[in-house]
Short mmCIF file of C-alpha atoms and ligand atoms in Angstrom, two decimals:
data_model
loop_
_atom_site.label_atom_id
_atom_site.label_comp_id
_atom_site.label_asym_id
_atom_site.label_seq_id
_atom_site.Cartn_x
_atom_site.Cartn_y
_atom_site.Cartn_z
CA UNK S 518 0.00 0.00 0.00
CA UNK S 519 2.74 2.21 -1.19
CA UNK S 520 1.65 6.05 -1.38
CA UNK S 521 3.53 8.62 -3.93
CA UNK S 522 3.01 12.00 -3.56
CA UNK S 523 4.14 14.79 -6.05
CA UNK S 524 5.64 17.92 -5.84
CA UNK S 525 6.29 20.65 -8.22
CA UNK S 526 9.78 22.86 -8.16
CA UNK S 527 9.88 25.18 -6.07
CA UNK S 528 6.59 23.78 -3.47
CA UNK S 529 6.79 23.38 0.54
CA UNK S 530 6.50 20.06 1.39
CA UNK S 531 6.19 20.54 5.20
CA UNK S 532 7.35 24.03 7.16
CA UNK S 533 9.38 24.33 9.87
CA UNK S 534 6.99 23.81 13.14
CA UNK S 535 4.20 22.14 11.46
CA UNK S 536 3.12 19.29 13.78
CA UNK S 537 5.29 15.58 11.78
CA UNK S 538 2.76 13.28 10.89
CA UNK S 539 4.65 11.21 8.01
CA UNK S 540 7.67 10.59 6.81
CA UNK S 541 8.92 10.39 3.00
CA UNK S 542 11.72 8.21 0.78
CA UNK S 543 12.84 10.62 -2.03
CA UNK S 544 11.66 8.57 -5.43
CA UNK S 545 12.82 11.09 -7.76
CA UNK S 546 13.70 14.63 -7.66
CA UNK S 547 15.76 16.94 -5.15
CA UNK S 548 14.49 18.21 -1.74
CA UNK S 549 16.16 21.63 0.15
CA UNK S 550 16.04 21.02 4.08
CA UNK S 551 16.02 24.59 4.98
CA UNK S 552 15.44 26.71 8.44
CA UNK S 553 14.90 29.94 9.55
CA UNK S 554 18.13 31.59 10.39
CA UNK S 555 16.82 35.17 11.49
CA UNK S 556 15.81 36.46 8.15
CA UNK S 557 17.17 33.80 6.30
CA UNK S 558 16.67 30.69 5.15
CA UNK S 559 19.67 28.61 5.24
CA UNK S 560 19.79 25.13 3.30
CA UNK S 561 20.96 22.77 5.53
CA UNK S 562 20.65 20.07 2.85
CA UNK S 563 20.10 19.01 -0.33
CA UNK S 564 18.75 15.44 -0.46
CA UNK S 565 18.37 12.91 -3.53
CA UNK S 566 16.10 10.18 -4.83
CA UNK S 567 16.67 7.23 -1.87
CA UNK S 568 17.37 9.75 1.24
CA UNK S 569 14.53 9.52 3.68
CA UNK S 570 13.08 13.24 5.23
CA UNK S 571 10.69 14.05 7.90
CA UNK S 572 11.33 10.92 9.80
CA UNK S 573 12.28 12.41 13.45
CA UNK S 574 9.32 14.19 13.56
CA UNK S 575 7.70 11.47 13.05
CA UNK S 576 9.49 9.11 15.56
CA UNK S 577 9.62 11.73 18.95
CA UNK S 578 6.39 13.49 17.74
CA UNK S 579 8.03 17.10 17.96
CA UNK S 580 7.18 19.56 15.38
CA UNK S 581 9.18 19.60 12.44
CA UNK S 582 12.63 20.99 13.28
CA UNK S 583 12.88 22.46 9.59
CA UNK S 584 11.40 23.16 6.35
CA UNK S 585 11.49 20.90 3.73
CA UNK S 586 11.20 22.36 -0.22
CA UNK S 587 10.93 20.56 -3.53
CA UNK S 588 13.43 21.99 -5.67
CA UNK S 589 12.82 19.59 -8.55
CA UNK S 590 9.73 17.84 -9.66
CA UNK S 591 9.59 15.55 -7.07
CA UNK S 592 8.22 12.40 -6.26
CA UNK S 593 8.13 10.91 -2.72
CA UNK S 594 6.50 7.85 -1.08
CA UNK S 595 4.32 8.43 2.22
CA UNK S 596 5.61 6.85 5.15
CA UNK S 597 2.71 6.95 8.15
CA UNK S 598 3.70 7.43 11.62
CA UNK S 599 2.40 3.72 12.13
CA UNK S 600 4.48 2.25 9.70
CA UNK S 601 7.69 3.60 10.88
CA UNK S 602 6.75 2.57 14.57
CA UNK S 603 6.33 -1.08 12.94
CA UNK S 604 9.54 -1.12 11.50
CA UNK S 605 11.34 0.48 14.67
CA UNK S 606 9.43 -2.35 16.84
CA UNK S 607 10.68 -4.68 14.38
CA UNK S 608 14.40 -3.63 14.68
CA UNK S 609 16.52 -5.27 16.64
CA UNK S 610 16.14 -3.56 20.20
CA UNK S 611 19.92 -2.84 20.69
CA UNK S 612 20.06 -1.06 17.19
CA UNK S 613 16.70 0.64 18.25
CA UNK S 614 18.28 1.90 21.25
CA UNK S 615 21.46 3.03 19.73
CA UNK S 616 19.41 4.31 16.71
CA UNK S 617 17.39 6.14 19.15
CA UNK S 618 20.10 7.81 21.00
CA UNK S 619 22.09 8.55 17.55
CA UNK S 620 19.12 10.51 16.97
CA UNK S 621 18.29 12.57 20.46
CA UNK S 622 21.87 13.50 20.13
CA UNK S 623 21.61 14.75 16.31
CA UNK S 624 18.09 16.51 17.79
CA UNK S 625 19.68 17.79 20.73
CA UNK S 626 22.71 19.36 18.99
CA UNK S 627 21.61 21.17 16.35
CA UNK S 628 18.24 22.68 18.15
CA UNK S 629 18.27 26.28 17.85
CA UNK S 630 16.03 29.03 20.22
CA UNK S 631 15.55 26.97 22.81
CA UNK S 632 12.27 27.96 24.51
CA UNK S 633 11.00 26.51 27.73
CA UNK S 634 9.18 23.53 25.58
CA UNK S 635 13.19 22.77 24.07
CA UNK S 636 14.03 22.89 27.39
CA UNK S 637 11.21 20.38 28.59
CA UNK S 638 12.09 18.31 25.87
CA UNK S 639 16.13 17.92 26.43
CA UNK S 640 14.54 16.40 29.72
CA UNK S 641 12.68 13.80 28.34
CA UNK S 642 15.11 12.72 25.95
CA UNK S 643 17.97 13.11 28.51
CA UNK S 644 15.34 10.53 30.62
CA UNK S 645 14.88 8.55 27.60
CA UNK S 646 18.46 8.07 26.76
CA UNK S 647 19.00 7.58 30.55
CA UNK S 648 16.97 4.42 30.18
CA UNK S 649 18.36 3.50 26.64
CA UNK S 650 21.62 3.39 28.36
CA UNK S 651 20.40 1.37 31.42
CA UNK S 652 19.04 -0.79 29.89
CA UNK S 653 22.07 -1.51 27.32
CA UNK S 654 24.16 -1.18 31.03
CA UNK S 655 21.40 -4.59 32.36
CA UNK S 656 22.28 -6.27 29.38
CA UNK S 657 25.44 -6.87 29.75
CA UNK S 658 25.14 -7.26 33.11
CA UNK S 659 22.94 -10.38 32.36
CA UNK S 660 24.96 -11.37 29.73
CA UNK S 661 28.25 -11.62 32.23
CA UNK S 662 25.82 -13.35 34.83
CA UNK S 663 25.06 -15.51 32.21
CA UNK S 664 28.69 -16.60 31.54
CA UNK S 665 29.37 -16.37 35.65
CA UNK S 666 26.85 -18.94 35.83
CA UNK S 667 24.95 -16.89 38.20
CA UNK S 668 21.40 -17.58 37.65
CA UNK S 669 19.59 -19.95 39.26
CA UNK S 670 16.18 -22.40 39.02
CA UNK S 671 13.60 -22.34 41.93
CA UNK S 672 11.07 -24.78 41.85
CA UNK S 673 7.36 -24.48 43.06
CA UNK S 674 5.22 -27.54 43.51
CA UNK S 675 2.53 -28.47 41.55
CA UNK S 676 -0.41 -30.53 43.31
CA UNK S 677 -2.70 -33.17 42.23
CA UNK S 678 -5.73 -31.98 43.99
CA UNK S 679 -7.81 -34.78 43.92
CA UNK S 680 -4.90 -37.00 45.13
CA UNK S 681 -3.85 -34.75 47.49
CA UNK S 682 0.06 -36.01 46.13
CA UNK S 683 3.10 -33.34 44.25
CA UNK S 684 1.82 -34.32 40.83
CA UNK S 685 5.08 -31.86 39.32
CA UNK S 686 7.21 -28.77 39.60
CA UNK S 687 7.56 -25.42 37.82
CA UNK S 688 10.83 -24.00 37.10
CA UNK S 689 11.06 -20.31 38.13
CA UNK S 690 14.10 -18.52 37.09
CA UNK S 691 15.87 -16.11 39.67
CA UNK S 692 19.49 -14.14 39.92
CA UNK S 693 21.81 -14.40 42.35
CA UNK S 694 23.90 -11.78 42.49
CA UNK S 695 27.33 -12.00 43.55
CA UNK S 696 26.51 -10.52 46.88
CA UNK S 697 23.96 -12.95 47.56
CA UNK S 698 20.67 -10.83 46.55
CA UNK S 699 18.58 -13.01 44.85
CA UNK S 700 17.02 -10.75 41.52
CA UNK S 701 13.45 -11.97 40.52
CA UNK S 702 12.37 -12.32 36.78
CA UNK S 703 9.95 -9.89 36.67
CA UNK S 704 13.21 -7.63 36.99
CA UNK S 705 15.12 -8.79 33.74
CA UNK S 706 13.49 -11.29 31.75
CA UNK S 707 11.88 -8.10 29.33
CA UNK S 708 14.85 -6.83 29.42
CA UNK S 709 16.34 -11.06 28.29
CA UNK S 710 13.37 -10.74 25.99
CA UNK S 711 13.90 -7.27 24.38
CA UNK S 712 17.11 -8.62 23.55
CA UNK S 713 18.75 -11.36 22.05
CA UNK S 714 20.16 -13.05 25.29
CA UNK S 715 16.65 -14.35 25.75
CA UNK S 716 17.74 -17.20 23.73
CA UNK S 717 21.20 -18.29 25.33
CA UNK S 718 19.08 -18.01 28.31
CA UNK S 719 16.05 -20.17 27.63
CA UNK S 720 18.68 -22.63 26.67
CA UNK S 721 20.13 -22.97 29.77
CA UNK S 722 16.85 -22.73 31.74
CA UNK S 723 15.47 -25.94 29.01
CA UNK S 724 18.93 -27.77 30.16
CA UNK S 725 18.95 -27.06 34.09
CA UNK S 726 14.89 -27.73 34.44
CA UNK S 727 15.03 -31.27 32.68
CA UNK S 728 18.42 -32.06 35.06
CA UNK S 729 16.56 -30.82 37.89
CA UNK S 730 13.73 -32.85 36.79
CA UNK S 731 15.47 -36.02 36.86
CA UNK S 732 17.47 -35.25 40.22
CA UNK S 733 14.13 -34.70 42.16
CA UNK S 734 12.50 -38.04 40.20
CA UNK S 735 15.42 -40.04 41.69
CA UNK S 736 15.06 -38.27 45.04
CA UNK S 737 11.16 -39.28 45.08
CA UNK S 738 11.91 -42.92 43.52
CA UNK S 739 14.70 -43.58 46.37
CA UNK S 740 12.09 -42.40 49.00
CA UNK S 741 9.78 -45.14 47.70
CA UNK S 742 7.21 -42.71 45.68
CA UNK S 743 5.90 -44.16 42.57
CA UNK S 744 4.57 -41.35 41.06
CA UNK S 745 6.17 -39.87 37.64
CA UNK S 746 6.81 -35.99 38.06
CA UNK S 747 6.16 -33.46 35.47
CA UNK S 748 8.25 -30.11 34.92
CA UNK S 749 6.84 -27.15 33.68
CA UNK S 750 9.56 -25.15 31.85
CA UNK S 751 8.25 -20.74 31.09
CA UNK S 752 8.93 -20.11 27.44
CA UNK S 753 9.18 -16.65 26.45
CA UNK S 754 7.59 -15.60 23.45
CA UNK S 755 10.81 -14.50 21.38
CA UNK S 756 11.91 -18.00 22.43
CA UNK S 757 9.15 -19.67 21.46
CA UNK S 758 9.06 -17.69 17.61
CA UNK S 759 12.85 -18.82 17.26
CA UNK S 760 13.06 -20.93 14.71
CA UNK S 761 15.89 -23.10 16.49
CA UNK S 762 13.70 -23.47 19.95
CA UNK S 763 12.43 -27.05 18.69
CA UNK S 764 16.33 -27.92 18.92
CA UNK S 765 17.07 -26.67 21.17
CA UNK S 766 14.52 -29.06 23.15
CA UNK S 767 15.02 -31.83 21.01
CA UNK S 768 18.74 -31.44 22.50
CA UNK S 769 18.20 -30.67 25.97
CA UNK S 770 15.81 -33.63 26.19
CA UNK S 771 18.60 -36.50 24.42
CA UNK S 772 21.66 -34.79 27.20
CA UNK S 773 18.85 -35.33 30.15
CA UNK S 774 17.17 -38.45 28.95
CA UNK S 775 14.17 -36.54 30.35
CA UNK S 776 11.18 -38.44 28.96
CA UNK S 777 9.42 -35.87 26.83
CA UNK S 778 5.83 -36.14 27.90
CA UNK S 779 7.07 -35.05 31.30
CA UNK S 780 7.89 -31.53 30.04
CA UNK S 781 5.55 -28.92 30.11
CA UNK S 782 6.62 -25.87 28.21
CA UNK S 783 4.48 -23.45 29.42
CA UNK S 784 3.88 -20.73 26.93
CA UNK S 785 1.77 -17.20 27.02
CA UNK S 786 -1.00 -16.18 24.43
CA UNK S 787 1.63 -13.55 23.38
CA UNK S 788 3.80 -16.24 22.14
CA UNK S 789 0.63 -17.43 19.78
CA UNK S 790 -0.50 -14.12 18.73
CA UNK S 791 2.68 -12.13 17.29
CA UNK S 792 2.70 -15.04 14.06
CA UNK S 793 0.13 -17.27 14.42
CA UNK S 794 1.72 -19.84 11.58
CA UNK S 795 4.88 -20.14 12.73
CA UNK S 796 3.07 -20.62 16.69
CA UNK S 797 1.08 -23.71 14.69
CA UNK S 798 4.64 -25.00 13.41
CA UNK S 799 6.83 -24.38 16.94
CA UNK S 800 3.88 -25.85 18.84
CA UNK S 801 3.56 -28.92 15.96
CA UNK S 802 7.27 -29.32 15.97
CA UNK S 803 7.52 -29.13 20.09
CA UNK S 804 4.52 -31.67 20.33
CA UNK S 805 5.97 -34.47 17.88
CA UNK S 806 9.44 -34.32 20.03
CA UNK S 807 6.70 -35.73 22.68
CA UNK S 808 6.96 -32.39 24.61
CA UNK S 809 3.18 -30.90 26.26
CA UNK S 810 2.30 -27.44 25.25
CA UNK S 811 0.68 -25.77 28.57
CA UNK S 812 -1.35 -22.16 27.95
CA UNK S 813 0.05 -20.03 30.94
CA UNK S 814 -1.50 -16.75 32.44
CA UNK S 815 -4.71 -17.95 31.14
CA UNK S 816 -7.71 -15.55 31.02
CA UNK S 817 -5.11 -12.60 30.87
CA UNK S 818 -4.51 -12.48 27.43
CA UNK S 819 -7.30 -11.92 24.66
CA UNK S 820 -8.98 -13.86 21.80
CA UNK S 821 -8.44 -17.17 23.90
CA UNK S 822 -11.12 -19.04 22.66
CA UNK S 823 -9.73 -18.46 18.83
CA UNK S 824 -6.40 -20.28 19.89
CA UNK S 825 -8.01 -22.89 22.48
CA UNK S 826 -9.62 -23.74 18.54
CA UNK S 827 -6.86 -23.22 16.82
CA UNK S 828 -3.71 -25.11 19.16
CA UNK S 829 -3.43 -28.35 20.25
CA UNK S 830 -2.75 -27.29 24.20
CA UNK S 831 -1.90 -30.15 26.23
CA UNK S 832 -2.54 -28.33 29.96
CA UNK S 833 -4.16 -24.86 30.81
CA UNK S 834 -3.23 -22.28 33.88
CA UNK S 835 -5.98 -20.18 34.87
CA UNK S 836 -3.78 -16.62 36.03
CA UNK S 837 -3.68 -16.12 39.88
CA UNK S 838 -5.61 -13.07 39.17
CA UNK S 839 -8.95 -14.74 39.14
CA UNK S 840 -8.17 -17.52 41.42
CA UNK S 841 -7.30 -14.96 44.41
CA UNK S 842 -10.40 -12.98 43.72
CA UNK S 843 -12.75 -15.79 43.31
CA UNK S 844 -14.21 -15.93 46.40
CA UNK S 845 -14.67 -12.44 47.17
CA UNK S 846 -15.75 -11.35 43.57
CA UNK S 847 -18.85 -13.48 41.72
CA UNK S 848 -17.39 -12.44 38.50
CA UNK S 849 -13.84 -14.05 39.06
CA UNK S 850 -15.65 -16.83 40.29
CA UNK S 851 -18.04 -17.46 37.31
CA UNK S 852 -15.02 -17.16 35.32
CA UNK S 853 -12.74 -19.59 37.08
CA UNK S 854 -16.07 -22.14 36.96
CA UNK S 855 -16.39 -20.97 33.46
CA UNK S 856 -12.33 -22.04 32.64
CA UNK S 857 -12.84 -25.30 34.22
CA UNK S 858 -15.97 -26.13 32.51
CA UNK S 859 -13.93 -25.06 29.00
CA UNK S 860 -10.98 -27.17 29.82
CA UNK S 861 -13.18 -30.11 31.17
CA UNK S 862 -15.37 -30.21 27.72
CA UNK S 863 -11.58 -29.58 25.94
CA UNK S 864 -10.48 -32.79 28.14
CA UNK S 865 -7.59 -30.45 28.45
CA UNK S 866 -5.92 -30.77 32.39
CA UNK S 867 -6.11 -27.49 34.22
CA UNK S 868 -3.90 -26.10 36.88
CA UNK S 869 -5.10 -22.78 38.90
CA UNK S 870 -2.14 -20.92 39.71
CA UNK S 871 -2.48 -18.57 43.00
CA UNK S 872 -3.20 -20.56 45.46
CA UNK S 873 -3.28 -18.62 48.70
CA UNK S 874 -5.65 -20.90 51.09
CA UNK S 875 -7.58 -23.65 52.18
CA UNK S 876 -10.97 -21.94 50.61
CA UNK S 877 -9.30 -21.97 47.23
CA UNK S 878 -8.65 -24.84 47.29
CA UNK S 879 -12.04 -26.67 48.34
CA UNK S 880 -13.74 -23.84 45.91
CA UNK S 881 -11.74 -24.76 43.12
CA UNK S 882 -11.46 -28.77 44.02
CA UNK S 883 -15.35 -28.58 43.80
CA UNK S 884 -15.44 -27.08 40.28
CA UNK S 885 -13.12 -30.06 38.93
CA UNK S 886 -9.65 -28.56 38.45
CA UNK S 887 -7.30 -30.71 39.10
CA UNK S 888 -4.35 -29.05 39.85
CA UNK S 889 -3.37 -26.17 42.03
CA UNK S 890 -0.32 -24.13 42.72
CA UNK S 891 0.40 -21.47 45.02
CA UNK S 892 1.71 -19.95 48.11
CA UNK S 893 -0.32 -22.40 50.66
CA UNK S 894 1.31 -25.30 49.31
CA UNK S 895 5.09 -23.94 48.94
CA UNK S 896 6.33 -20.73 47.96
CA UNK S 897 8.99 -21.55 45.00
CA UNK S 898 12.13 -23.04 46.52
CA UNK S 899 15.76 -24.21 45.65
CA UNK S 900 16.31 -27.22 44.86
CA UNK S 901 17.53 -28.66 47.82
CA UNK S 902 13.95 -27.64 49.71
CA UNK S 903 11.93 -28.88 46.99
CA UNK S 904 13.04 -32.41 46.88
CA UNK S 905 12.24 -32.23 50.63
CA UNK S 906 8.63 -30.93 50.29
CA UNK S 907 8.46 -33.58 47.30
CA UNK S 908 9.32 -36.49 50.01
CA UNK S 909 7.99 -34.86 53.20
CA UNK S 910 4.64 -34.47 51.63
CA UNK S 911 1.32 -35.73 53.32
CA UNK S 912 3.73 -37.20 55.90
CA UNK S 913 2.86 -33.38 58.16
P1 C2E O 1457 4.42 -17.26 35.89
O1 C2E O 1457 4.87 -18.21 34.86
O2 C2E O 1457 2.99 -16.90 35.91
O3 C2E O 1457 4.88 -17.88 37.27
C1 C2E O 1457 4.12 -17.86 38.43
C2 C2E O 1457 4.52 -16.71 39.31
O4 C2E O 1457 3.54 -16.60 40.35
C3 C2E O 1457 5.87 -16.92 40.01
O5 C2E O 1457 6.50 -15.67 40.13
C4 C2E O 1457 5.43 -17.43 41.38
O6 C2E O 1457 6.36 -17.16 42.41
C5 C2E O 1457 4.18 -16.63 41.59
N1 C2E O 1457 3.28 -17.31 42.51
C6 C2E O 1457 3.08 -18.64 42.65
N2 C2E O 1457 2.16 -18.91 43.59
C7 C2E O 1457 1.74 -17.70 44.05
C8 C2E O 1457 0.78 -17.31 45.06
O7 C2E O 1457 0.14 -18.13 45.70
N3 C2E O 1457 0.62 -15.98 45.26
C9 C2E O 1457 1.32 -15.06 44.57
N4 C2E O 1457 1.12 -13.77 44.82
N5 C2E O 1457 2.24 -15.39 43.61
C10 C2E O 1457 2.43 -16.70 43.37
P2 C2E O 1457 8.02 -15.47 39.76
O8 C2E O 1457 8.82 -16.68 40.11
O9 C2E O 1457 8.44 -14.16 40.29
O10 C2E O 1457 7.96 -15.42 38.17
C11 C2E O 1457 7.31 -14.36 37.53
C12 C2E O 1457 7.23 -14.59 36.05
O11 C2E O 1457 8.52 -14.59 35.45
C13 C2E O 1457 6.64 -15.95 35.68
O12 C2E O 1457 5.27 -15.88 35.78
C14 C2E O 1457 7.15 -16.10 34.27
O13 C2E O 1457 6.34 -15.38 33.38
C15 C2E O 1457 8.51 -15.44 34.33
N6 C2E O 1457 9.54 -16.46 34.45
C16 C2E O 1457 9.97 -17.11 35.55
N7 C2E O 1457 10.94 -18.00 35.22
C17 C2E O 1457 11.11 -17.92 33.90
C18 C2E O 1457 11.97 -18.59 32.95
O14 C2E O 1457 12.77 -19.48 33.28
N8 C2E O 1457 11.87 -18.21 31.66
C19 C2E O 1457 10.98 -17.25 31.25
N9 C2E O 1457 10.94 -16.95 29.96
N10 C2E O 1457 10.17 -16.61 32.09
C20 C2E O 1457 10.22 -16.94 33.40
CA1 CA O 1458 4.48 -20.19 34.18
CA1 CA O 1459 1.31 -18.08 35.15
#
């Protein structure tokens, strides 16, 4: 949907000031970038079929910083705010940043009168680039913790609630820091994620989840228990739309010798939404390695229905969100007894995530779900703690 627009020698094509809605790619002609320099206009460039104009407007929303004049017949395509945002959202975040600083710098520099609204604005982008470089500064941070082998797996149980018995674990990722403060996930995996080093990452956490898998299996089987564990493994969605990730688990599961069926890669709606194809393929690919797809944070994300159609999900989590609010708020409740009546009819398993007390758990044992998780049962532990809780048990 390409649009050309023309312009004859000599005509403004935007004025200095005018509020920068679009952005154009020179097809043919020559353009004067000119501003106001007391009473005259100086030409600050003369740009050429391929140059691109207009686009920093366009990408800080400022007025344009200068006047732009066809001196040629000219013809230029039409680039939409929108369509630039795609392609900056589609950039590789570090070159984003860096582009993005490149270009507060070029803004900042060559800004002339600076009223109080320049001034307002050097404060913003001085706050913007402050987190541009922060967040470059956390990702190499995570990058060396990476290599310092500094991160570490907590495990939370999962319970089989009619059988009252640790049906499985989750893997929850966490940091330890060199001086012992343990960093939680919500704290850097978007930052992992917004960068590349999700992938390194989720390789490890795929490799340490299926060893930890089998270490607490052979802790359970030496304490007599008969019961096969399951480990649910948090997929981000850049992971997931990597076109190695299937490899990557096909490998991780021939070093463990982790039967497949007891992995649960637990994946968010956002992993199914951002290419729906490719989501069929990964989760096609994922399931004929023998590995269960689970459909985390359910409830939170939207359209759920349209991929509970569409993807062959192996397990469902209903979000803590509704599960702590279910017994204080009829609408959480009707839609917790609504999930479980979906997943029962899908004869898909359900775990409800969230678990704070008894009540939940008689509420939500009533309605048929089958597995819980949550803070009554066991916060998530190391290691160590969780193949205690695994053989300790019922025996309280
Ligand atoms: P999640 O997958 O929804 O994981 C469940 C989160 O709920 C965990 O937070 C857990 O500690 C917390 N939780 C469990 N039971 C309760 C409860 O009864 N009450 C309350 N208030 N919270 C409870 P955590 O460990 O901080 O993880 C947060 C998120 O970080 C996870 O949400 C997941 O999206 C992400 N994450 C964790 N580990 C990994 C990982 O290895 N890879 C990726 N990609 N993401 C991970
Ligand atoms: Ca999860
Ligand atoms: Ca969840």
């Amino acid at each position: 949907m390409d649009q050309f627009r023309t312009f004859n020698p000599g005509e403004i094509i935007f004025r200095q000031g005018d509020a920068g809605d679009v952005a154009y790619l020179i097809r043919e002609g020559e353009v004067a970038i000119q501003r106001q320099d007391g009473d005259e206009e100086r030409v600050l460039a003369t740009l050429r079929p391929g140059d691109l104009f207009g686009e920093m407007a366009v990408i800080d929303e400022r007025p344009r910083s200068a006047t732009a004049r066809a001196v040629t017949y000219t013809v230029a395509m039409v680039i939409s705010a929108g369509q630039f945002n795609d392609r900056m959202e589609n950039l590789d975040p570090l070159i984003g940043n860096l582009l993005q600083m490149f270009m507060q710098r070029l803004g900042g520099g060559t800004m002339v009168n600076r009223s109080a609204a320049g001034v307002a604005n050097e404060q913003a982008e001085s706050s913007l680039r402050q987190r541009a470089i922060a967040k470059m500064q956390q990702e190499v941070e995570l990058t060396q913790a990476l290599e310092r082998q500094e991160f570490v797996l907590f495990y939370q149980p999962i319970i089989d609630l009619d059988l009252d018995e640790v049906a499985g674990f989750e893997a929850l990722i966490r940091w330890r820091r060199p001086d012992g403060r343990i960093v939680p996930p919500i704290d850097f995996i978007e930052v992992a994620e917004e960068t590349s080093l999700i992938i390194p990452l989720g390789k490890w956490v795929l490799e340490e989840a299926m060893a930890g898998l089998n270490r607490l299996q052979r802790r359970l089987d030496a304490a007599g228990g008969k019961r096969r564990l399951f480990m649910g493994i948090n997929v981000a969605a850049r992971q997931f739309g990597d076109s190695d990730f299937p490899r990557q688990v096909a490998s991780a599961l021939s070093e463990s010798g982790c039967e497949p069926k007891r992995i649960k890669l637990e994946i968010t709606e956002n992993a199914l939404v951002r290419d729906a194809d490719q989501a069929a393929t990964q989760m096609t690919a994922c399931r004929e390695l023998g590995c269960q797809v689970a459909l985390d944070d359910f409830g939170t994300g939207y359209s759920s229905f349209g991929y509970l159609a569409r993807f062959p999900i192996d397990t469902m989590k209903i979000d803590r969100s509704f599960v702590q609010d279910m017994l204080t708020q009829r609408r959480s409740t009707a839609i917790v007894r609504g999930i479980c009546g979906i997943a029962k009819g899908l004869e898909v398993p359900l775990v409800a995530e969230g678990i704070e007390t008894p009540d939940h758990v008689t509420a939500l044992r009533a309605m048929g779900c089958e597995y819980g998780q949550g803070f009554l049962f066991s916060r998530p532990v190391g290691e160590a703690d969780a193949g205690e809780y695994l053989i300790n048990y019922g025996h309280k």
